[in-house]
Short mmCIF file of N, CA and C in Angstrom, two decimals:
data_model
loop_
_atom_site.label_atom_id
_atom_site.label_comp_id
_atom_site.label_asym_id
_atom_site.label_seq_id
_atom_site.Cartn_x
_atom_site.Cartn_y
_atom_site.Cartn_z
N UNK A 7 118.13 83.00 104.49
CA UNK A 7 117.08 83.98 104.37
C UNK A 7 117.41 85.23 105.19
N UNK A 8 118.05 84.48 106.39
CA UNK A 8 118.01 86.32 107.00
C UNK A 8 119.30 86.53 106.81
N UNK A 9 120.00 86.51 106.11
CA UNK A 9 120.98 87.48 105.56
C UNK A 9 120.58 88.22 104.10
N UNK A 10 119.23 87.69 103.54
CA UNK A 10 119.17 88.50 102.35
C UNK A 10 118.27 89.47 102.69
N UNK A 11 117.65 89.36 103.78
CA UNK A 11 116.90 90.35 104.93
C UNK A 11 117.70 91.68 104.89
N UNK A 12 118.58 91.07 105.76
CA UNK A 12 119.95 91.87 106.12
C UNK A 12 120.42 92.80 105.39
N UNK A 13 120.71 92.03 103.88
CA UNK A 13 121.27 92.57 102.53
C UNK A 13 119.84 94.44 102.24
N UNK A 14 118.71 93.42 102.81
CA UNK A 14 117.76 94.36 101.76
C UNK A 14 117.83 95.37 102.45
N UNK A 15 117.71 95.27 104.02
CA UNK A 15 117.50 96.56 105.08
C UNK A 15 118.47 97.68 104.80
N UNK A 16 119.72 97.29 104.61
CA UNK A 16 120.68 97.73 104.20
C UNK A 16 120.63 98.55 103.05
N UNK A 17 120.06 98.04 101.97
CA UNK A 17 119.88 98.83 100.74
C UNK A 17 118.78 100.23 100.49
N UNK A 18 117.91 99.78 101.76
CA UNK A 18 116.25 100.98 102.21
C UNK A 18 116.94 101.76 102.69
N UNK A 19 117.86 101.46 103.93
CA UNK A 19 119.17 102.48 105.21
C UNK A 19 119.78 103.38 103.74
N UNK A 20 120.27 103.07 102.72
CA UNK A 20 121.33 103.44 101.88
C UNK A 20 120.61 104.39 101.20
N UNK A 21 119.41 103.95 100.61
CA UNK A 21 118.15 104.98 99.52
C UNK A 21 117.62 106.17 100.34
N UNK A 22 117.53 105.68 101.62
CA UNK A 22 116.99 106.60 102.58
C UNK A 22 117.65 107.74 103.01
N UNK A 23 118.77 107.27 102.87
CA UNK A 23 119.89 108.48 103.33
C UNK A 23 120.31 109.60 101.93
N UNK A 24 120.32 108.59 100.66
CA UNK A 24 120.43 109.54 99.44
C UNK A 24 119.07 110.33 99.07
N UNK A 25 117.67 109.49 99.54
CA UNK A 25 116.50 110.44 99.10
C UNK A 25 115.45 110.12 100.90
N UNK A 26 115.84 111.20 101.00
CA UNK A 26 115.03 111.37 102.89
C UNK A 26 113.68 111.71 102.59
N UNK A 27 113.57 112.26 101.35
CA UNK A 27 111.78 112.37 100.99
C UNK A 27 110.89 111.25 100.69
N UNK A 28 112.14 109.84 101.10
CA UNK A 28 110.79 108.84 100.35
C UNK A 28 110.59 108.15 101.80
N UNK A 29 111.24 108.63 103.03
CA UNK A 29 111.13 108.04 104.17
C UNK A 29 109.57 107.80 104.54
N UNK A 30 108.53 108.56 104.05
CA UNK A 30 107.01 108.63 104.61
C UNK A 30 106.50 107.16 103.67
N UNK A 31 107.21 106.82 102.15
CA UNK A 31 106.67 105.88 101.75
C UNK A 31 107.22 104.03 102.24
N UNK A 32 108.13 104.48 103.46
CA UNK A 32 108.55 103.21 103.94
C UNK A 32 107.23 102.97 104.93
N UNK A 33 107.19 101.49 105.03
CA UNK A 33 105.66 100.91 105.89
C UNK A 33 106.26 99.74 106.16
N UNK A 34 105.48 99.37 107.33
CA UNK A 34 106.22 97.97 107.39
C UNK A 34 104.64 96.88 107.78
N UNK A 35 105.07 95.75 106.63
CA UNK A 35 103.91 94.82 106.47
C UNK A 35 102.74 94.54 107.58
N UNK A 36 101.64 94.82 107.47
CA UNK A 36 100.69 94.10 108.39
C UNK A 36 100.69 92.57 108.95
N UNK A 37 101.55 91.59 107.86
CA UNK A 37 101.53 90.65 108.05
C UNK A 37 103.24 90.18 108.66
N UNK A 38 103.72 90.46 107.83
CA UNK A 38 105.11 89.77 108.36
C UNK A 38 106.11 90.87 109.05
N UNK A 39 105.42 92.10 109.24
CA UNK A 39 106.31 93.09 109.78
C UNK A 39 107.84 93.42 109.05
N UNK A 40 107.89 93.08 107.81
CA UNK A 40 108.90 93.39 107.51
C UNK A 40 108.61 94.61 106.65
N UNK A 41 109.49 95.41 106.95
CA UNK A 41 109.90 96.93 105.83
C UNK A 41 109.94 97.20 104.60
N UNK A 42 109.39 97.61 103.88
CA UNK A 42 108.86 97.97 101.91
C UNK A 42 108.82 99.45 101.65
N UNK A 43 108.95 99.53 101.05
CA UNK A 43 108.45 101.01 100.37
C UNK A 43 107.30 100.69 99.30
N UNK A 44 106.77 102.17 99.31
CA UNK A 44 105.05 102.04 98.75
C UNK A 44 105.44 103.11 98.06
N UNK A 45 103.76 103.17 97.16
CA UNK A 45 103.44 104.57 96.56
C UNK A 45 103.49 105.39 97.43
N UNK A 46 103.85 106.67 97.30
CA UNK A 46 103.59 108.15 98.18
C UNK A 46 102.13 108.53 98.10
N UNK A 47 101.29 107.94 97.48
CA UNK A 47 99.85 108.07 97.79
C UNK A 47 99.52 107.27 98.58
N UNK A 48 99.95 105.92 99.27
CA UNK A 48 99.62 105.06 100.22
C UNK A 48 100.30 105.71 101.88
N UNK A 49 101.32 106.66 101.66
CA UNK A 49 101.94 106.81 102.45
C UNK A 49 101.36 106.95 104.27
N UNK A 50 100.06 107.34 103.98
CA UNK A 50 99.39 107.83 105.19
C UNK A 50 98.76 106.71 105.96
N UNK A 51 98.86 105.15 105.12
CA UNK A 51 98.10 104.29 105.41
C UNK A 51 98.99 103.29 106.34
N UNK A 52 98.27 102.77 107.15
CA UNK A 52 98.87 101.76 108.43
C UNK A 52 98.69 100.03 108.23
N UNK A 53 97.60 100.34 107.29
CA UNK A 53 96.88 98.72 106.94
C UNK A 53 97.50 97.55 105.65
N UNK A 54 98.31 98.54 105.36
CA UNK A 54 99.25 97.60 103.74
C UNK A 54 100.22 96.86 104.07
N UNK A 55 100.19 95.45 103.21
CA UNK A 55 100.37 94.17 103.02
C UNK A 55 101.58 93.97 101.63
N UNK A 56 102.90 93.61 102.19
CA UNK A 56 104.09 93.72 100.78
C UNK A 56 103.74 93.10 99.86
N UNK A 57 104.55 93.30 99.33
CA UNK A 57 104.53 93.31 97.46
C UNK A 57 105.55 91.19 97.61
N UNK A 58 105.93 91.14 98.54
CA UNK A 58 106.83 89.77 98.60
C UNK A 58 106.34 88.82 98.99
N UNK A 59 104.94 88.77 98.91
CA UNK A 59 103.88 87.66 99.22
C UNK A 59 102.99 87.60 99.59
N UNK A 60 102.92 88.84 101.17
CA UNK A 60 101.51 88.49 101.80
C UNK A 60 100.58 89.10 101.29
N UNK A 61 100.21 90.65 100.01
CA UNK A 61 99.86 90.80 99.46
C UNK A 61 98.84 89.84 98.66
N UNK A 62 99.88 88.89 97.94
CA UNK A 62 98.90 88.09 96.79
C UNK A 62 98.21 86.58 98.14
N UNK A 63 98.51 86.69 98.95
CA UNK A 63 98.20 85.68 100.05
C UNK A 63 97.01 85.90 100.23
N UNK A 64 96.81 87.10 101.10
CA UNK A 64 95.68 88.14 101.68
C UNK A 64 94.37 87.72 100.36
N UNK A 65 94.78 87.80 99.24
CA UNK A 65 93.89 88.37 98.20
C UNK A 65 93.40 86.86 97.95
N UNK A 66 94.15 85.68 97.74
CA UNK A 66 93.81 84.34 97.40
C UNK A 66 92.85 84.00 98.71
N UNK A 67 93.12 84.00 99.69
CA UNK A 67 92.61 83.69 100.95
C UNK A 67 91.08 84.43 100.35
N UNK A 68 91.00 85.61 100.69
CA UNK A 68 89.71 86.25 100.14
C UNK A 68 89.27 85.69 99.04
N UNK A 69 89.46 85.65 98.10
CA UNK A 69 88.84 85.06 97.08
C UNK A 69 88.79 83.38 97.30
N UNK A 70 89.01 82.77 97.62
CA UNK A 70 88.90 81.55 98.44
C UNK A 70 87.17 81.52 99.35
N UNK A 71 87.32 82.44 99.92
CA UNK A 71 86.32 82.55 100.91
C UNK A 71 84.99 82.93 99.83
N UNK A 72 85.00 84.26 99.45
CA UNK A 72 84.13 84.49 98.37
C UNK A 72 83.76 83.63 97.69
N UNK A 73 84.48 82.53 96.82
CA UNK A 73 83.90 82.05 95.92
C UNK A 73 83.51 80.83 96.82
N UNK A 74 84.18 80.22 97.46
CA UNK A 74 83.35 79.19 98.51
C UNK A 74 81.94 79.43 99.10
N UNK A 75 81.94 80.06 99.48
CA UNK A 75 80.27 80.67 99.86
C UNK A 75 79.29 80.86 98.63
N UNK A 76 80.10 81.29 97.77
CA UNK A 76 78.97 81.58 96.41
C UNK A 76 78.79 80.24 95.81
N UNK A 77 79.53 79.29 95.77
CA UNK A 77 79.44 78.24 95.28
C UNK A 77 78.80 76.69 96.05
N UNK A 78 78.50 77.15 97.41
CA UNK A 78 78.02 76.51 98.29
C UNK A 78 76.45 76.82 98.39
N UNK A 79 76.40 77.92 97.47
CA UNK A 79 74.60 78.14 97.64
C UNK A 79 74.33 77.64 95.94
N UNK A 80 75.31 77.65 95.19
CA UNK A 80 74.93 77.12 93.93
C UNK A 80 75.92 75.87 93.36
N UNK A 81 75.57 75.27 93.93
CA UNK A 81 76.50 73.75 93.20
C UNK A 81 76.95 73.22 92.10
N UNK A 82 75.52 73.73 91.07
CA UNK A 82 75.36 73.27 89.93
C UNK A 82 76.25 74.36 88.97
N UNK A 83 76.12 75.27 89.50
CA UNK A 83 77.39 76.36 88.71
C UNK A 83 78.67 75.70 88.83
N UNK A 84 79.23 75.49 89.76
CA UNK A 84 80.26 74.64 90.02
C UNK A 84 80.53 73.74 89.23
N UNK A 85 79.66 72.93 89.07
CA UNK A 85 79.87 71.75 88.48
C UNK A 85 80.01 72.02 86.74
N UNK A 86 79.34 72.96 86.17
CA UNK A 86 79.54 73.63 85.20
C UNK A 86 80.99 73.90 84.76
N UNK A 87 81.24 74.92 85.71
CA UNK A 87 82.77 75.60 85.55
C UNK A 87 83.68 74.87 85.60
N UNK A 88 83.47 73.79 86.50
CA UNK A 88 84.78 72.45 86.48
C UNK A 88 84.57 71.61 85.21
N UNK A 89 83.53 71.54 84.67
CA UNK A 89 83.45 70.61 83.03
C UNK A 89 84.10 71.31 81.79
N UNK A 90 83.72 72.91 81.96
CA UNK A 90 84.24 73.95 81.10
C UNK A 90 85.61 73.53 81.18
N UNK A 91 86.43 74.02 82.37
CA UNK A 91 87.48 73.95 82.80
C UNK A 91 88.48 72.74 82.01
N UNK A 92 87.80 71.57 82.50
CA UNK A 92 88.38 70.17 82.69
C UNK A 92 88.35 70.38 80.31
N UNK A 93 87.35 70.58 80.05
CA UNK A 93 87.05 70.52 78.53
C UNK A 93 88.50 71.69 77.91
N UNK A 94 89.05 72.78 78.54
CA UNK A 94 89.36 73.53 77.78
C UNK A 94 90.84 72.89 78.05
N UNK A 95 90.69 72.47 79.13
CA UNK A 95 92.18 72.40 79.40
C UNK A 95 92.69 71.33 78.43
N UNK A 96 91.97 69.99 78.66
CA UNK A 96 92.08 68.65 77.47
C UNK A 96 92.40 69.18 76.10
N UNK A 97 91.80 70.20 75.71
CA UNK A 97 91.43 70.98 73.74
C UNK A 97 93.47 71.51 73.93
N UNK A 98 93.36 72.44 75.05
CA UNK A 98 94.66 73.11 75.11
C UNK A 98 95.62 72.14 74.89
N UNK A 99 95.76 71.07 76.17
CA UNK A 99 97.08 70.42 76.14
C UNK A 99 97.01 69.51 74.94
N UNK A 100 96.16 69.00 73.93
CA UNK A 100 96.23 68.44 72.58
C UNK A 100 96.88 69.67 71.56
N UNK A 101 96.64 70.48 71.46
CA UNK A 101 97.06 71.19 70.93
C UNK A 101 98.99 71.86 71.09
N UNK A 102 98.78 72.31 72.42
CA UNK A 102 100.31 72.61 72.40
C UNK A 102 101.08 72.68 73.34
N UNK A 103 100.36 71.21 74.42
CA UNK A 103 101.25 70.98 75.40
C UNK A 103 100.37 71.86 76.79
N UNK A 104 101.15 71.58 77.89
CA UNK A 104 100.68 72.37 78.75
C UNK A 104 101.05 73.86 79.12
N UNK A 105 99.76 74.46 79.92
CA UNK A 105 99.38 75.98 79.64
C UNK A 105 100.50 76.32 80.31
N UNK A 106 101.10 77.86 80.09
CA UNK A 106 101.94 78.86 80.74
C UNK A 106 101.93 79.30 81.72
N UNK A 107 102.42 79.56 82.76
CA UNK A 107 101.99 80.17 84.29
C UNK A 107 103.06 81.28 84.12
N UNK A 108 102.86 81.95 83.46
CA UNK A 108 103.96 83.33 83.75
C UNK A 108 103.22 84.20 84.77
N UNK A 109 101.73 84.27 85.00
CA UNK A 109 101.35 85.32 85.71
C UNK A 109 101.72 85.30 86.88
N UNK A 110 102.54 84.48 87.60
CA UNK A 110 102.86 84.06 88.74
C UNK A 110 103.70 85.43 89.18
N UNK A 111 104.49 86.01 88.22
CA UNK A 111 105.59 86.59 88.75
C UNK A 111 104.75 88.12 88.36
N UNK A 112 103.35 88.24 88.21
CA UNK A 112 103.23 89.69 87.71
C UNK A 112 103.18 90.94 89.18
N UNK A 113 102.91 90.11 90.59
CA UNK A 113 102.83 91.41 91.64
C UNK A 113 104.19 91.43 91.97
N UNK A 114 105.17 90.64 92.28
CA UNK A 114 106.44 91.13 92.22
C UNK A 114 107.04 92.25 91.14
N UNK A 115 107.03 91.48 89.88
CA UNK A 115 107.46 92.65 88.72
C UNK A 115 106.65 94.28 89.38
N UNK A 116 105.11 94.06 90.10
CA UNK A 116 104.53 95.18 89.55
C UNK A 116 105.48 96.21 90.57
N UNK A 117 105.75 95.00 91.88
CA UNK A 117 106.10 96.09 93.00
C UNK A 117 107.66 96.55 92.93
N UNK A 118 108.40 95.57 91.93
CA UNK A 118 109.31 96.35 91.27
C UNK A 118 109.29 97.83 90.52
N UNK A 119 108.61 97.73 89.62
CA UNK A 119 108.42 98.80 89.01
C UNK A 119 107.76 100.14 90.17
N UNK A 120 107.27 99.94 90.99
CA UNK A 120 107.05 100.81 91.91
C UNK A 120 107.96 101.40 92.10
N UNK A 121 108.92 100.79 92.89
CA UNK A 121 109.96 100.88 93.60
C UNK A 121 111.33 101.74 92.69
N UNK A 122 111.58 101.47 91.71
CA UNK A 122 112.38 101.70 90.60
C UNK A 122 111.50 103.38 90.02
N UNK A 123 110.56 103.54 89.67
CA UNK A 123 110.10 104.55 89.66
C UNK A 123 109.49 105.95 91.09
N UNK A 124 110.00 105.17 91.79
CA UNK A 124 110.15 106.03 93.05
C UNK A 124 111.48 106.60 93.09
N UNK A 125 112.61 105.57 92.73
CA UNK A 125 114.18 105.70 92.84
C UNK A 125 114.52 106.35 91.75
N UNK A 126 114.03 106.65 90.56
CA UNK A 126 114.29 107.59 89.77
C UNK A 126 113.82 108.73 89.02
N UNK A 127 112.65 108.28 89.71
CA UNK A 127 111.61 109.73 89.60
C UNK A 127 111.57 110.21 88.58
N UNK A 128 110.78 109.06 87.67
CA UNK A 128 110.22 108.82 86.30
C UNK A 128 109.12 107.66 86.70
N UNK A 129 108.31 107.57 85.14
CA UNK A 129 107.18 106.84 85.23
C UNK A 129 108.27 105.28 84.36
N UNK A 130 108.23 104.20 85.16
CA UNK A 130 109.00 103.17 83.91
C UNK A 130 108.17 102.05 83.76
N UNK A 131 108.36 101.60 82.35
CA UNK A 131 106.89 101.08 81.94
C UNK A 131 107.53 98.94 82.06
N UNK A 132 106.49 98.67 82.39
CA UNK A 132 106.62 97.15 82.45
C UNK A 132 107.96 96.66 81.91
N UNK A 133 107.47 96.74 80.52
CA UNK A 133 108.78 96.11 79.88
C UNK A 133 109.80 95.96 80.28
N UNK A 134 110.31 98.03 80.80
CA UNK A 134 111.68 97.93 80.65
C UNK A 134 112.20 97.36 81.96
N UNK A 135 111.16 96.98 83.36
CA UNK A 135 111.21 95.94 84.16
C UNK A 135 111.36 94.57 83.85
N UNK A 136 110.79 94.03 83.37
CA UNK A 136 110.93 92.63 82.33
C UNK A 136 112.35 92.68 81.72
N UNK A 137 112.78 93.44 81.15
CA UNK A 137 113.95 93.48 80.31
C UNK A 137 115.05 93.68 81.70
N UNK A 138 115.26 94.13 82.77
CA UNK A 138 115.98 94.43 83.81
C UNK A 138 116.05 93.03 84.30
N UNK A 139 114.94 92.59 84.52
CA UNK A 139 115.15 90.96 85.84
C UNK A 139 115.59 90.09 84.63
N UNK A 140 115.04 90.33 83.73
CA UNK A 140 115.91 88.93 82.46
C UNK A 140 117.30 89.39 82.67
N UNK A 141 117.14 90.49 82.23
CA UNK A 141 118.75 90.51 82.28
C UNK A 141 119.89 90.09 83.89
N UNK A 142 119.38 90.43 84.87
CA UNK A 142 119.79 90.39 86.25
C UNK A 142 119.71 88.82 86.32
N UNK A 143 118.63 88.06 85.99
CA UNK A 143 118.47 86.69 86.08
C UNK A 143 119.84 86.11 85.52
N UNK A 144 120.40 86.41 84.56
CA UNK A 144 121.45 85.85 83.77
C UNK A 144 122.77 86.28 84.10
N UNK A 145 122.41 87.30 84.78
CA UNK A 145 124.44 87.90 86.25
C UNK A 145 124.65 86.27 86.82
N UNK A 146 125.84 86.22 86.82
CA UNK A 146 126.35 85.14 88.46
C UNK A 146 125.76 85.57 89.40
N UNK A 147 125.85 85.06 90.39
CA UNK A 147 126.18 85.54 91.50
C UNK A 147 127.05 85.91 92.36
N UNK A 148 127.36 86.80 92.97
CA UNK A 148 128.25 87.87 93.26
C UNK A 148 128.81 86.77 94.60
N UNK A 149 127.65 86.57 95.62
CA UNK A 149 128.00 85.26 96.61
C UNK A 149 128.56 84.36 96.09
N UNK A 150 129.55 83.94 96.93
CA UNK A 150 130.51 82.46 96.98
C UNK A 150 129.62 81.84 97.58
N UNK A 151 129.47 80.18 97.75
CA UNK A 151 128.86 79.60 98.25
C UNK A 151 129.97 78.92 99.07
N UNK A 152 129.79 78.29 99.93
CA UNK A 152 130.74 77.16 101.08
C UNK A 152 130.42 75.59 100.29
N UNK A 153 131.23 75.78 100.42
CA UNK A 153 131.31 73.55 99.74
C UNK A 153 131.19 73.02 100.99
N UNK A 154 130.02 71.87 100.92
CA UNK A 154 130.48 70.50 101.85
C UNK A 154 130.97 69.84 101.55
N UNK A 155 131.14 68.90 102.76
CA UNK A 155 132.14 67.91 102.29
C UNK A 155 132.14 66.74 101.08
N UNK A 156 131.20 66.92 99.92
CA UNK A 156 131.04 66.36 99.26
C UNK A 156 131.36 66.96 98.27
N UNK A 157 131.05 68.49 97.83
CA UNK A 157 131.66 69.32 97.21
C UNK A 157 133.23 69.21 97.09
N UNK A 158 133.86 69.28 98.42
CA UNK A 158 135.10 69.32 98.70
C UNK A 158 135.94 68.13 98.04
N UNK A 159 135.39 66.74 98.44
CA UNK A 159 135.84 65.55 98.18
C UNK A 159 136.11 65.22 96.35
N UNK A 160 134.75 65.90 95.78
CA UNK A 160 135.05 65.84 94.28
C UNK A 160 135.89 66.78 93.72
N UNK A 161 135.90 67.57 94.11
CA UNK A 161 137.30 68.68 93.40
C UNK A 161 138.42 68.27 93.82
N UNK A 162 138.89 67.61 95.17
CA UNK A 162 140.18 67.06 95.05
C UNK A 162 140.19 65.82 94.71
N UNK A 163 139.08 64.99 94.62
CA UNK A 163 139.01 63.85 93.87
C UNK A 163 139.63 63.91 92.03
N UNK A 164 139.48 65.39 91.66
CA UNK A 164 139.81 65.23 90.34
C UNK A 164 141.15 65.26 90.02
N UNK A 165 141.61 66.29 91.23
CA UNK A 165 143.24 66.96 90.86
C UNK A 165 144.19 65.55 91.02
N UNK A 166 143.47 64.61 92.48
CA UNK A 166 144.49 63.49 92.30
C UNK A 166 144.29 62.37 90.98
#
């Protein structure tokens, strides 16, 4: 982990030096203190939370709290929404298996696209983000990895 730290600081040091005007949109997390770049409309702000987790953390936690309290003065709603729930999900997985979780990856993508439209100073629309990490997903990797000794043992296990 902290060499891909390393890797990233490196790459902000590198953008920073080719565009010195986006230096006001670097911030560094409320939560984990690590370094991001933002919108240039956030730029003035001290209180923002990255796009690499603690963001969607912050927001679950809150909504956690919210709906716990609201649901602690009304029970019977609760109990509602979990029958709904429990009913739609049963109809779904008869039908075509279990549900999709793609939204998982939508505040990363979004804070991609931030970031990428800061660096080229254009507006770039979802997709052609989507179409970038598919494609990047499917590169090697550029890193060698180190073999253990188990690694090691089967590759010369084959040659003899």
């Amino acid at each position: 982990m902290r060499g891909l730290v390393r890797s990233y600081y490196a790459q902000i040091r590198s953008l920073l030096r080719e565009r010195p005007e986006l230096r006001p949109c670097l911030k560094r997390c409320r939560h984990c203190r690590i370094l991001f770049l933002t919108h240039p409309r956030n730029a003035g702000r001290s209180d923002l939370l990255c796009g690499f987790g603690c963001r969607e953390a912050h927001r679950r936690q809150r909504d956690t709290r919210r709906t716990a309290a609201y649901y602690l003065k009304h029970p019977e709603k609760k109990r509602d929404q979990n029958r709904k729930r429990y009913l739609l999900a049963a109809r779904a997985e008869r039908k075509s298996g279990p549900l999709p979780r793609d939204e998982a990856a939508a505040p990363i993508v979004h804070h991609v696209r931030v970031i990428v439209s800061l660096i080229e100073r254009r507006r770039v629309e979802w997709r052609e983000i989507v179409a970038m990490l598919a494609k990047k997903g499917r590169q090697h990797r550029m890193v060698k990895r180190r073999r253990g000794a188990y690694g090691r043992r089967r590759i010369e296990g084959r040659g003899s």
